[in-house]
Short mmCIF file of C-alpha atoms in Angstrom, two decimals:
data_model
loop_
_atom_site.label_atom_id
_atom_site.label_comp_id
_atom_site.label_asym_id
_atom_site.label_seq_id
_atom_site.Cartn_x
_atom_site.Cartn_y
_atom_site.Cartn_z
CA MET R 1 10.10 26.37 1.91
CA ASP R 2 10.51 27.45 -1.71
CA LYS R 3 8.03 26.57 -4.45
CA ALA R 4 10.41 24.18 -6.21
CA ARG R 5 10.77 22.06 -3.08
CA GLN R 6 7.02 22.11 -2.49
CA THR R 7 6.45 20.93 -6.06
CA GLU R 8 8.99 18.14 -5.57
CA ILE R 9 7.29 16.89 -2.41
CA ILE R 10 3.84 17.04 -4.02
CA GLY R 11 5.23 14.93 -6.87
CA LEU R 12 6.39 12.34 -4.34
CA ILE R 13 2.96 12.23 -2.73
CA HIS R 14 1.26 11.75 -6.10
CA ARG R 15 3.66 8.88 -6.83
CA GLU R 16 3.04 7.11 -3.53
CA VAL R 17 -0.62 7.88 -2.79
CA LYS R 18 -2.90 6.56 -5.53
CA PRO R 19 -6.05 4.43 -5.97
CA ALA R 20 -5.60 0.65 -5.98
CA LEU R 21 -8.28 -1.97 -6.60
CA GLY R 22 -7.47 -5.13 -4.66
CA CYS R 23 -4.35 -6.14 -2.77
CA THR R 24 -1.40 -4.67 -4.65
CA GLU R 25 0.70 -7.85 -4.88
CA PRO R 26 -1.88 -9.84 -6.91
CA VAL R 27 -2.69 -6.59 -8.69
CA ALA R 28 0.96 -6.31 -9.77
CA VAL R 29 0.68 -9.83 -11.19
CA ALA R 30 -2.54 -8.89 -13.00
CA LEU R 31 -0.93 -5.72 -14.33
CA ALA R 32 2.08 -7.58 -15.74
CA ALA R 33 -0.22 -10.16 -17.34
CA ALA R 34 -2.44 -7.44 -18.80
CA LYS R 35 0.53 -5.66 -20.32
CA ALA R 36 1.89 -8.91 -21.78
CA ARG R 37 -1.55 -9.73 -23.22
CA GLU R 38 -1.75 -6.25 -24.77
CA ILE R 39 1.53 -6.92 -26.59
CA LEU R 40 0.43 -10.42 -27.60
CA SER R 41 -2.90 -9.18 -28.95
CA ALA R 42 -1.12 -6.78 -31.28
CA ALA R 43 0.79 -9.73 -32.75
CA ALA R 44 -1.69 -12.60 -32.59
CA GLY R 45 -5.16 -11.11 -32.18
CA SER R 46 -7.47 -11.09 -29.20
CA ARG R 47 -8.70 -14.71 -28.96
CA ASN R 48 -8.96 -16.05 -25.39
CA GLU R 49 -9.42 -19.72 -26.23
CA ASP R 50 -5.77 -20.78 -26.48
CA LEU R 51 -4.22 -18.47 -23.91
CA ARG R 52 -1.64 -19.62 -21.40
CA VAL R 53 -0.17 -17.51 -18.58
CA ASP R 54 3.10 -18.37 -16.83
CA VAL R 55 4.21 -16.12 -13.99
CA GLU R 56 7.40 -15.91 -11.93
CA VAL R 57 7.37 -13.89 -8.70
CA SER R 58 9.61 -13.05 -5.76
CA GLY R 59 9.03 -14.66 -2.38
CA ASN R 60 7.41 -11.55 -0.95
CA ILE R 61 4.94 -11.29 -3.84
CA LEU R 62 4.08 -14.97 -3.33
CA LYS R 63 3.65 -14.44 0.42
CA ASN R 64 1.31 -11.51 -0.05
CA GLY R 65 -0.73 -13.14 -2.79
CA MET R 66 -1.51 -16.55 -1.34
CA GLY R 67 -4.44 -15.76 0.92
CA VAL R 68 -5.98 -12.50 -0.21
CA GLY R 69 -9.33 -12.12 -1.96
CA ILE R 70 -9.34 -11.06 -5.61
CA PRO R 71 -12.04 -8.42 -6.30
CA GLY R 72 -15.30 -9.71 -7.72
CA THR R 73 -14.29 -13.38 -7.95
CA GLY R 74 -14.85 -14.99 -4.57
CA MET R 75 -11.39 -16.55 -5.03
CA ILE R 76 -7.96 -16.03 -3.50
CA GLY R 77 -4.47 -16.22 -4.90
CA LEU R 78 -2.19 -15.20 -7.72
CA ARG R 79 -3.45 -17.64 -10.39
CA ILE R 80 -6.87 -16.04 -10.71
CA ALA R 81 -5.27 -12.58 -10.60
CA ALA R 82 -2.94 -13.51 -13.46
CA ALA R 83 -5.76 -15.00 -15.51
CA LEU R 84 -7.98 -11.95 -15.00
CA GLY R 85 -5.16 -9.65 -16.02
CA ALA R 86 -4.62 -11.58 -19.24
CA VAL R 87 -8.31 -12.05 -20.11
CA CYS R 88 -9.90 -8.73 -19.19
CA GLY R 89 -7.34 -6.50 -17.46
CA ASN R 90 -6.51 -3.03 -18.72
CA ALA R 91 -2.86 -2.13 -18.15
CA GLY R 92 -3.64 1.53 -18.76
CA TYR R 93 -5.40 1.66 -15.40
CA GLY R 94 -2.24 0.85 -13.45
CA LEU R 95 -3.13 -0.37 -9.95
CA GLU R 96 -6.80 -0.40 -10.96
CA VAL R 97 -6.04 -2.87 -13.77
CA LEU R 98 -9.05 -5.04 -12.82
CA LYS R 99 -11.56 -2.18 -12.81
CA ASP R 100 -13.45 -3.36 -15.91
CA ILE R 101 -13.68 -7.10 -15.21
CA ASP R 102 -17.06 -8.64 -16.00
CA ASN R 103 -18.83 -11.95 -15.46
CA GLU R 104 -17.74 -13.35 -18.81
CA GLY R 105 -14.10 -12.51 -18.12
CA ILE R 106 -14.30 -13.96 -14.61
CA ALA R 107 -15.79 -17.20 -15.94
CA MET R 108 -13.10 -17.50 -18.62
CA SER R 109 -10.37 -16.80 -16.06
CA LYS R 110 -11.70 -19.41 -13.63
CA LYS R 111 -11.81 -21.93 -16.48
CA MET R 112 -8.17 -21.23 -17.38
CA VAL R 113 -7.12 -21.74 -13.75
CA ALA R 114 -9.15 -24.93 -13.37
CA GLU R 115 -7.70 -26.42 -16.55
CA GLY R 116 -4.09 -25.69 -15.61
CA PHE R 117 -3.38 -22.92 -18.10
CA VAL R 118 -2.03 -20.58 -15.41
CA THR R 119 1.16 -21.31 -13.49
CA ILE R 120 2.92 -19.44 -10.70
CA GLY R 121 6.61 -20.04 -10.02
CA LEU R 122 9.07 -18.68 -7.47
CA LYS R 123 12.14 -16.79 -8.67
CA SER R 124 14.65 -17.12 -5.86
CA ASP R 125 17.26 -14.57 -6.95
CA ALA R 126 14.82 -11.75 -7.69
CA PRO R 127 14.35 -8.33 -6.05
CA LYS R 128 11.83 -8.36 -3.20
CA LEU R 129 9.18 -6.91 -5.49
CA TYR R 130 9.37 -8.81 -8.77
CA VAL R 131 6.82 -10.15 -11.26
CA ARG R 132 7.40 -11.62 -14.72
CA ALA R 133 4.25 -12.59 -16.60
CA LYS R 134 4.42 -14.44 -19.92
CA VAL R 135 1.24 -14.79 -21.98
CA SER R 136 1.23 -17.26 -24.89
CA GLY R 137 -1.24 -17.89 -27.68
CA GLY R 138 -1.66 -17.95 -31.45
CA GLY R 139 1.93 -19.12 -31.94
CA HIS R 140 3.40 -16.09 -30.14
CA GLU R 141 4.46 -15.26 -26.62
CA ALA R 142 4.82 -11.89 -24.90
CA TRP R 143 5.98 -10.90 -21.45
CA ALA R 144 6.20 -7.99 -19.02
CA VAL R 145 8.38 -7.53 -15.95
CA ILE R 146 7.59 -5.41 -12.88
CA GLU R 147 10.28 -4.49 -10.35
CA HIS R 148 10.60 -2.40 -7.17
CA MET R 149 7.23 -0.63 -7.48
CA HIS R 150 3.89 -2.39 -7.97
CA ASP R 151 3.11 -0.52 -11.19
CA ARG R 152 6.66 -0.06 -12.55
CA ILE R 153 6.98 -2.09 -15.73
CA VAL R 154 10.71 -2.28 -16.49
CA GLU R 155 10.77 -4.71 -19.41
CA THR R 156 8.45 -6.04 -22.12
CA GLY R 157 9.07 -8.51 -24.90
CA LEU R 158 7.60 -10.41 -27.83
CA ASP R 159 8.84 -13.71 -29.30
CA GLY R 160 12.26 -13.52 -27.68
CA VAL R 161 12.93 -9.83 -28.40
CA ALA R 162 13.04 -7.76 -25.20
CA GLU R 163 12.65 -4.02 -24.69
CA ASP R 164 14.23 -2.45 -21.59
CA LEU R 165 11.92 0.29 -20.24
CA ARG R 166 13.94 1.26 -17.19
CA HIS R 167 14.78 4.64 -18.64
CA HIS R 168 11.63 5.07 -20.70
CA HIS R 169 8.67 6.90 -19.23
CA GLY R 170 5.55 5.51 -20.82
CA GLU R 171 1.96 6.12 -19.86
CA ILE R 172 1.04 2.48 -19.44
CA SER R 173 3.53 1.68 -16.69
CA GLY R 174 2.71 4.89 -14.83
CA GLU R 175 6.32 5.92 -14.95
CA ASN R 176 7.72 9.40 -15.01
CA GLU R 177 11.06 10.84 -14.06
CA GLU R 178 10.14 10.85 -10.37
CA ASN R 179 9.72 7.06 -10.39
CA ASP R 180 13.41 6.55 -11.08
CA ARG R 181 14.21 8.08 -7.68
CA GLU R 182 14.18 6.21 -4.40
CA THR R 183 12.21 7.81 -1.57
CA LEU R 184 15.41 8.41 0.38
CA ASP R 185 16.73 10.44 -2.56
CA TYR R 186 14.26 13.17 -1.57
CA HIS R 187 16.15 13.63 1.73
CA LEU R 188 12.98 14.31 3.69
CA THR R 189 13.05 14.89 7.43
CA VAL R 190 10.26 14.90 9.98
CA ARG R 191 10.86 18.61 10.56
CA GLU R 192 10.49 19.42 6.87
CA ILE R 193 7.35 17.27 6.61
CA CYS R 194 5.78 19.21 9.47
CA GLU R 195 6.68 22.52 7.82
CA PHE R 196 5.30 21.39 4.46
CA ALA R 197 2.03 20.14 5.92
CA GLU R 198 1.43 23.43 7.71
CA THR R 199 2.52 25.87 4.99
CA ALA R 200 1.87 24.28 1.59
CA ASP R 201 -0.62 26.05 -0.67
CA ILE R 202 -3.95 24.33 0.03
CA ASP R 203 -4.84 24.27 -3.66
CA GLY R 204 -1.76 22.13 -4.28
CA ILE R 205 -2.58 19.51 -1.63
CA LYS R 206 -6.36 19.31 -1.42
CA PHE R 207 -6.27 16.29 -3.75
CA ILE R 208 -5.40 14.29 -0.62
CA LEU R 209 -9.07 14.55 0.44
CA ASP R 210 -9.69 11.71 -2.02
CA ASP R 211 -8.33 9.61 0.88
CA ARG R 212 -11.61 10.31 2.66
CA LYS R 213 -13.76 9.62 -0.39
CA LEU R 214 -12.26 6.22 -1.24
CA ASN R 215 -11.29 4.81 2.15
CA MET R 216 -14.47 5.93 3.92
CA ALA R 217 -16.50 4.21 1.18
CA LEU R 218 -14.57 1.00 1.87
CA ALA R 219 -15.13 1.37 5.63
CA GLU R 220 -18.87 1.84 5.16
CA GLU R 221 -19.05 -1.16 2.83
CA GLY R 222 -17.15 -3.25 5.38
CA LEU R 223 -19.64 -2.31 8.09
CA ARG R 224 -22.62 -3.09 5.81
CA GLY R 225 -21.42 -6.39 4.41
CA GLU R 226 -20.17 -9.73 5.69
CA TYR R 227 -16.51 -9.42 4.75
CA GLY R 228 -13.62 -11.48 6.05
CA LEU R 229 -13.40 -11.78 9.83
CA LYS R 230 -15.81 -8.84 10.30
CA VAL R 231 -13.35 -7.23 12.71
CA GLY R 232 -14.71 -3.72 12.25
CA LYS R 233 -18.30 -4.82 12.77
CA ALA R 234 -17.36 -6.80 15.88
CA ILE R 235 -15.65 -3.77 17.41
CA LEU R 236 -18.56 -1.46 16.67
CA ASN R 237 -21.20 -3.97 17.78
CA ASN R 238 -19.46 -4.38 21.14
CA ASN R 239 -18.80 -0.71 21.72
CA GLU R 240 -20.82 -0.55 24.93
CA GLU R 241 -19.98 -3.80 26.66
CA VAL R 242 -16.32 -4.27 25.71
CA PHE R 243 -14.62 -1.45 23.82
CA GLY R 244 -16.47 1.65 25.01
CA ASN R 245 -18.43 4.17 22.98
CA ASP R 246 -15.57 6.55 22.29
CA PHE R 247 -13.21 7.79 19.58
CA LEU R 248 -10.81 4.85 20.00
CA THR R 249 -13.59 2.38 19.22
CA TYR R 250 -14.87 4.43 16.30
CA ALA R 251 -11.41 4.80 14.72
CA MET R 252 -10.55 1.12 15.18
CA ALA R 253 -13.90 0.02 13.75
CA LEU R 254 -13.76 2.23 10.67
CA THR R 255 -10.16 1.32 9.85
CA ALA R 256 -10.63 -2.42 10.42
CA SER R 257 -13.88 -2.54 8.44
CA ALA R 258 -12.18 -0.95 5.43
CA SER R 259 -9.48 -3.61 5.67
CA ASP R 260 -12.12 -6.34 6.13
CA ALA R 261 -13.78 -5.37 2.87
CA ARG R 262 -10.61 -4.86 0.88
CA MET R 263 -8.86 -8.07 1.87
CA ALA R 264 -11.97 -10.16 1.24
CA GLY R 265 -12.25 -9.02 -2.39
CA CYS R 266 -14.50 -5.97 -2.30
CA THR R 267 -14.71 -4.28 -5.70
CA LEU R 268 -14.16 -0.75 -4.32
CA PRO R 269 -10.68 0.80 -4.63
CA ALA R 270 -8.56 1.94 -1.69
CA MET R 271 -6.34 5.00 -1.65
CA SER R 272 -2.96 3.33 -1.19
CA ASN R 273 0.24 4.54 0.42
CA SER R 274 3.68 3.30 -0.69
CA GLY R 275 2.12 0.59 -2.84
CA SER R 276 -0.21 -0.80 -0.17
CA GLY R 277 -3.95 -0.33 0.15
CA ASN R 278 -3.97 -1.48 3.77
CA GLN R 279 -1.25 1.04 4.58
CA GLY R 280 -3.25 3.73 2.82
CA ILE R 281 -6.31 2.79 4.87
CA THR R 282 -4.41 2.67 8.16
CA VAL R 283 -2.54 5.93 7.66
CA SER R 284 -5.73 7.85 6.85
CA MET R 285 -8.81 6.37 8.52
CA PRO R 286 -7.97 7.27 12.16
CA VAL R 287 -7.36 10.86 11.02
CA ILE R 288 -10.60 10.86 9.01
CA ALA R 289 -12.47 9.33 11.96
CA TYR R 290 -11.26 12.18 14.19
CA ALA R 291 -12.37 14.75 11.63
CA GLU R 292 -15.80 13.08 11.41
CA LYS R 293 -16.22 13.07 15.19
CA HIS R 294 -15.10 16.67 15.69
CA GLY R 295 -16.37 18.44 12.57
CA THR R 296 -12.90 19.32 11.30
CA ASP R 297 -12.90 21.56 8.23
CA ASP R 298 -11.53 20.29 4.92
CA GLU R 299 -8.34 22.35 4.90
CA THR R 300 -7.32 21.18 8.37
CA LEU R 301 -8.11 17.58 7.46
CA ALA R 302 -6.13 17.87 4.22
CA ARG R 303 -3.06 19.13 6.09
CA ALA R 304 -3.34 16.35 8.67
CA LEU R 305 -3.63 13.73 5.91
CA ILE R 306 -0.63 15.19 4.10
CA LEU R 307 1.36 14.93 7.33
CA SER R 308 0.29 11.37 8.11
CA ASN R 309 0.87 10.14 4.55
CA LEU R 310 4.28 11.82 4.24
CA ILE R 311 5.49 10.44 7.58
CA ALA R 312 4.55 6.93 6.41
CA ILE R 313 6.24 7.47 3.03
CA HIS R 314 9.37 8.76 4.78
CA ILE R 315 9.61 5.79 7.14
CA LYS R 316 8.82 3.32 4.37
CA GLY R 317 11.78 4.69 2.43
CA TYR R 318 14.09 3.16 5.05
CA LEU R 319 12.19 -0.11 5.21
CA GLY R 320 11.55 -1.03 1.56
CA ARG R 321 8.21 -1.78 -0.06
CA LEU R 322 8.03 -5.44 1.00
CA SER R 323 9.60 -6.90 4.12
CA ALA R 324 9.00 -9.13 7.14
CA LEU R 325 7.77 -6.11 9.13
CA CYS R 326 4.03 -5.48 8.89
CA GLY R 327 3.33 -2.25 7.04
CA CYS R 328 0.70 -1.48 9.67
CA VAL R 329 3.57 -0.38 11.95
CA VAL R 330 4.62 2.31 9.49
CA ALA R 331 1.12 3.41 8.50
CA SER R 332 -0.23 3.64 12.04
CA THR R 333 2.82 5.70 12.99
CA GLY R 334 1.83 8.18 10.31
CA ALA R 335 -1.73 8.18 11.67
CA ALA R 336 -0.44 8.90 15.18
CA CYS R 337 1.36 11.97 13.86
CA GLY R 338 -1.75 13.20 12.08
CA LEU R 339 -3.77 12.84 15.28
CA VAL R 340 -1.16 14.71 17.32
CA TRP R 341 -1.25 17.58 14.84
CA LEU R 342 -5.05 17.70 14.83
CA LYS R 343 -4.94 18.04 18.62
CA GLY R 344 -2.57 21.01 18.40
CA GLY R 345 0.73 19.17 18.75
CA LYS R 346 3.85 20.47 17.05
CA TYR R 347 7.16 19.03 15.89
CA ALA R 348 8.37 17.90 19.32
CA GLN R 349 5.13 16.03 20.09
CA ILE R 350 5.10 14.48 16.61
CA CYS R 351 8.63 13.16 17.16
CA SER R 352 7.50 11.76 20.51
CA ALA R 353 4.57 9.99 18.86
CA ILE R 354 6.92 8.36 16.34
CA LYS R 355 9.27 7.19 19.10
CA ASN R 356 6.34 5.89 21.16
CA MET R 357 5.12 3.86 18.19
CA ILE R 358 8.56 2.48 17.36
CA GLY R 359 9.09 1.63 21.02
CA ASN R 360 5.77 -0.21 21.08
CA ILE R 361 4.89 -2.32 18.03
CA THR R 362 8.21 -2.75 16.18
CA GLY R 363 8.50 -6.44 15.40
CA MET R 364 4.93 -7.12 14.24
CA VAL R 365 5.59 -9.53 11.39
CA CYS R 366 4.01 -9.67 7.96
CA ASP R 367 2.82 -13.21 7.29
CA GLY R 368 1.14 -12.38 4.03
CA ALA R 369 -1.89 -10.41 2.88
CA LYS R 370 -5.15 -11.96 4.08
CA VAL R 371 -8.44 -11.16 5.80
CA GLY R 372 -6.68 -11.41 9.17
CA CYS R 373 -4.79 -8.21 8.37
CA ALA R 374 -7.83 -6.32 9.70
CA MET R 375 -6.90 -7.49 13.21
CA LYS R 376 -3.38 -6.11 12.87
CA VAL R 377 -4.79 -2.86 11.48
CA ALA R 378 -7.05 -2.50 14.52
CA SER R 379 -4.09 -3.12 16.82
CA GLY R 380 -2.08 -0.49 14.96
CA VAL R 381 -4.84 2.09 15.34
CA SER R 382 -5.08 1.39 19.07
CA SER R 383 -1.33 1.88 19.42
CA ALA R 384 -1.45 5.05 17.33
CA ILE R 385 -4.05 6.67 19.56
CA GLN R 386 -2.22 5.57 22.70
CA SER R 387 1.06 6.96 21.35
CA ALA R 388 -0.57 10.25 20.36
CA VAL R 389 -2.18 10.71 23.78
CA LEU R 390 1.12 10.04 25.55
CA ALA R 391 3.02 12.39 23.22
CA LEU R 392 0.52 15.19 23.78
CA GLY R 393 0.88 14.67 27.53
CA GLY R 394 4.65 15.06 27.33
CA THR R 395 5.53 11.35 27.52
CA CYS R 396 8.09 9.91 25.10
CA VAL R 397 10.05 6.67 25.03
CA CYS R 398 13.59 7.76 25.84
CA GLU R 399 16.84 7.01 24.02
CA THR R 400 17.97 4.47 26.62
CA ASP R 401 15.15 2.17 25.51
CA GLY R 402 15.75 -0.39 22.77
CA ILE R 403 16.26 1.00 19.28
CA ILE R 404 15.13 4.54 20.17
CA ASP R 405 17.73 7.25 19.56
CA ARG R 406 17.77 10.87 20.70
CA ASP R 407 17.68 11.90 17.02
CA ILE R 408 14.33 11.17 15.34
CA GLU R 409 15.88 10.45 11.94
CA LYS R 410 18.29 7.93 13.46
CA THR R 411 15.37 6.30 15.26
CA ILE R 412 13.52 5.90 11.96
CA SER R 413 16.66 4.54 10.32
CA ASN R 414 17.00 1.99 13.14
CA LEU R 415 13.46 0.78 12.50
CA GLY R 416 14.26 0.42 8.82
CA SER R 417 17.37 -1.64 9.59
CA ILE R 418 15.42 -3.96 11.88
CA GLY R 419 12.57 -4.42 9.41
CA SER R 420 14.72 -4.98 6.32
CA SER R 421 18.14 -6.55 6.91
CA GLY R 422 17.49 -7.52 10.55
CA MET R 423 14.41 -9.60 9.76
CA GLU R 424 15.64 -11.25 6.53
CA MET R 425 15.87 -14.67 8.16
CA ALA R 426 12.40 -14.29 9.67
CA ASP R 427 11.03 -13.33 6.26
CA CYS R 428 12.49 -16.46 4.66
CA LEU R 429 11.15 -18.63 7.46
CA ILE R 430 7.66 -17.13 7.19
CA GLN R 431 7.64 -17.77 3.44
CA LYS R 432 8.84 -21.36 3.94
CA ILE R 433 6.12 -22.06 6.51
CA MET R 434 3.42 -20.60 4.28
CA VAL R 435 4.48 -22.48 1.15
CA CYS R 436 4.79 -25.81 2.97
CA LYS R 437 1.36 -25.76 4.66
#
């Protein structure tokens, strides 16, 4: 593989694997509100007393923001996220927009929500990932629009005058020329991903070890604290009587505990994948758990994490960032591939692991971001390890079964079709049920 192609793929990884503080759907709302407030402050000053925040979102943003904890607040939902973004968010931090929130800002934000100065509306004809936040105060109003990527600000405006940023590449929105490309425009294949992971210059990819630093810290915090459903702690505490004291239990517990903490509002960032912290956790923690158990050196771990992350990015390109299919399916498929490679498996076994995963847990629905996601994450890890073991033993779901095709790229495309267009009606129904509860 030539250097230019390696550089291109590394750019894609940097775009899709980045720190995120809090669930990325409410974070996108906070980011849009923070950017709008930044514009408003330049025109009307920085007073908080007369602020109002009005937000419009797509159905998928609403679905994924209704039940998830907002870091440091003890609250759930998009209203508090929008208020925090406007009061004390820093748009320059991108997906870590809420990194500098403090007690005073939290109190002001809660007051705004309680007094009705924050509204959330549904925009029915919007892209699946869409946020428009308008912040008013001091006789002025400013807005910012996010589309398609959680940190991609495509429009800003002040007092009725809009600026289209779709072809601008500013620092604040995190945009660069790569962000104008869809993942499928990179024309990745599983074979090329395997080659890249094995041959790329280690100095160019060792940044991926930040996966271990951030996501392991979340896992450890989840095991220490009382977060969410405490899925990770329950698995680890029952490792003798129920689950067994083995690698499967350890990997499930670490991954679930990181999700427990994150979805309940822990103030530690996750290393995300394809715009999702839970996907970033799920794609990396089983691989990291294996490395911890077996004393894997840093270079080998880095290559395994590159492989697992790139497989997830590749599959996600067919599926879209938000859909009715749980992202755990995609992320745990990437983890299965990383585990196969760590155990000495090559391209054929990696393809088998992908087919085994797609033949197993395709159809797991996304019914919004919430503390219960840790249970789905644990299920995904279990399936990933099962699929990896079968693949390494020469077992693969064959092309006569379901949506599996002889060609691995066609198989991945089939999954994308099921999860996007095939489950559109299910997605609408899920959203309707959630809104009407």
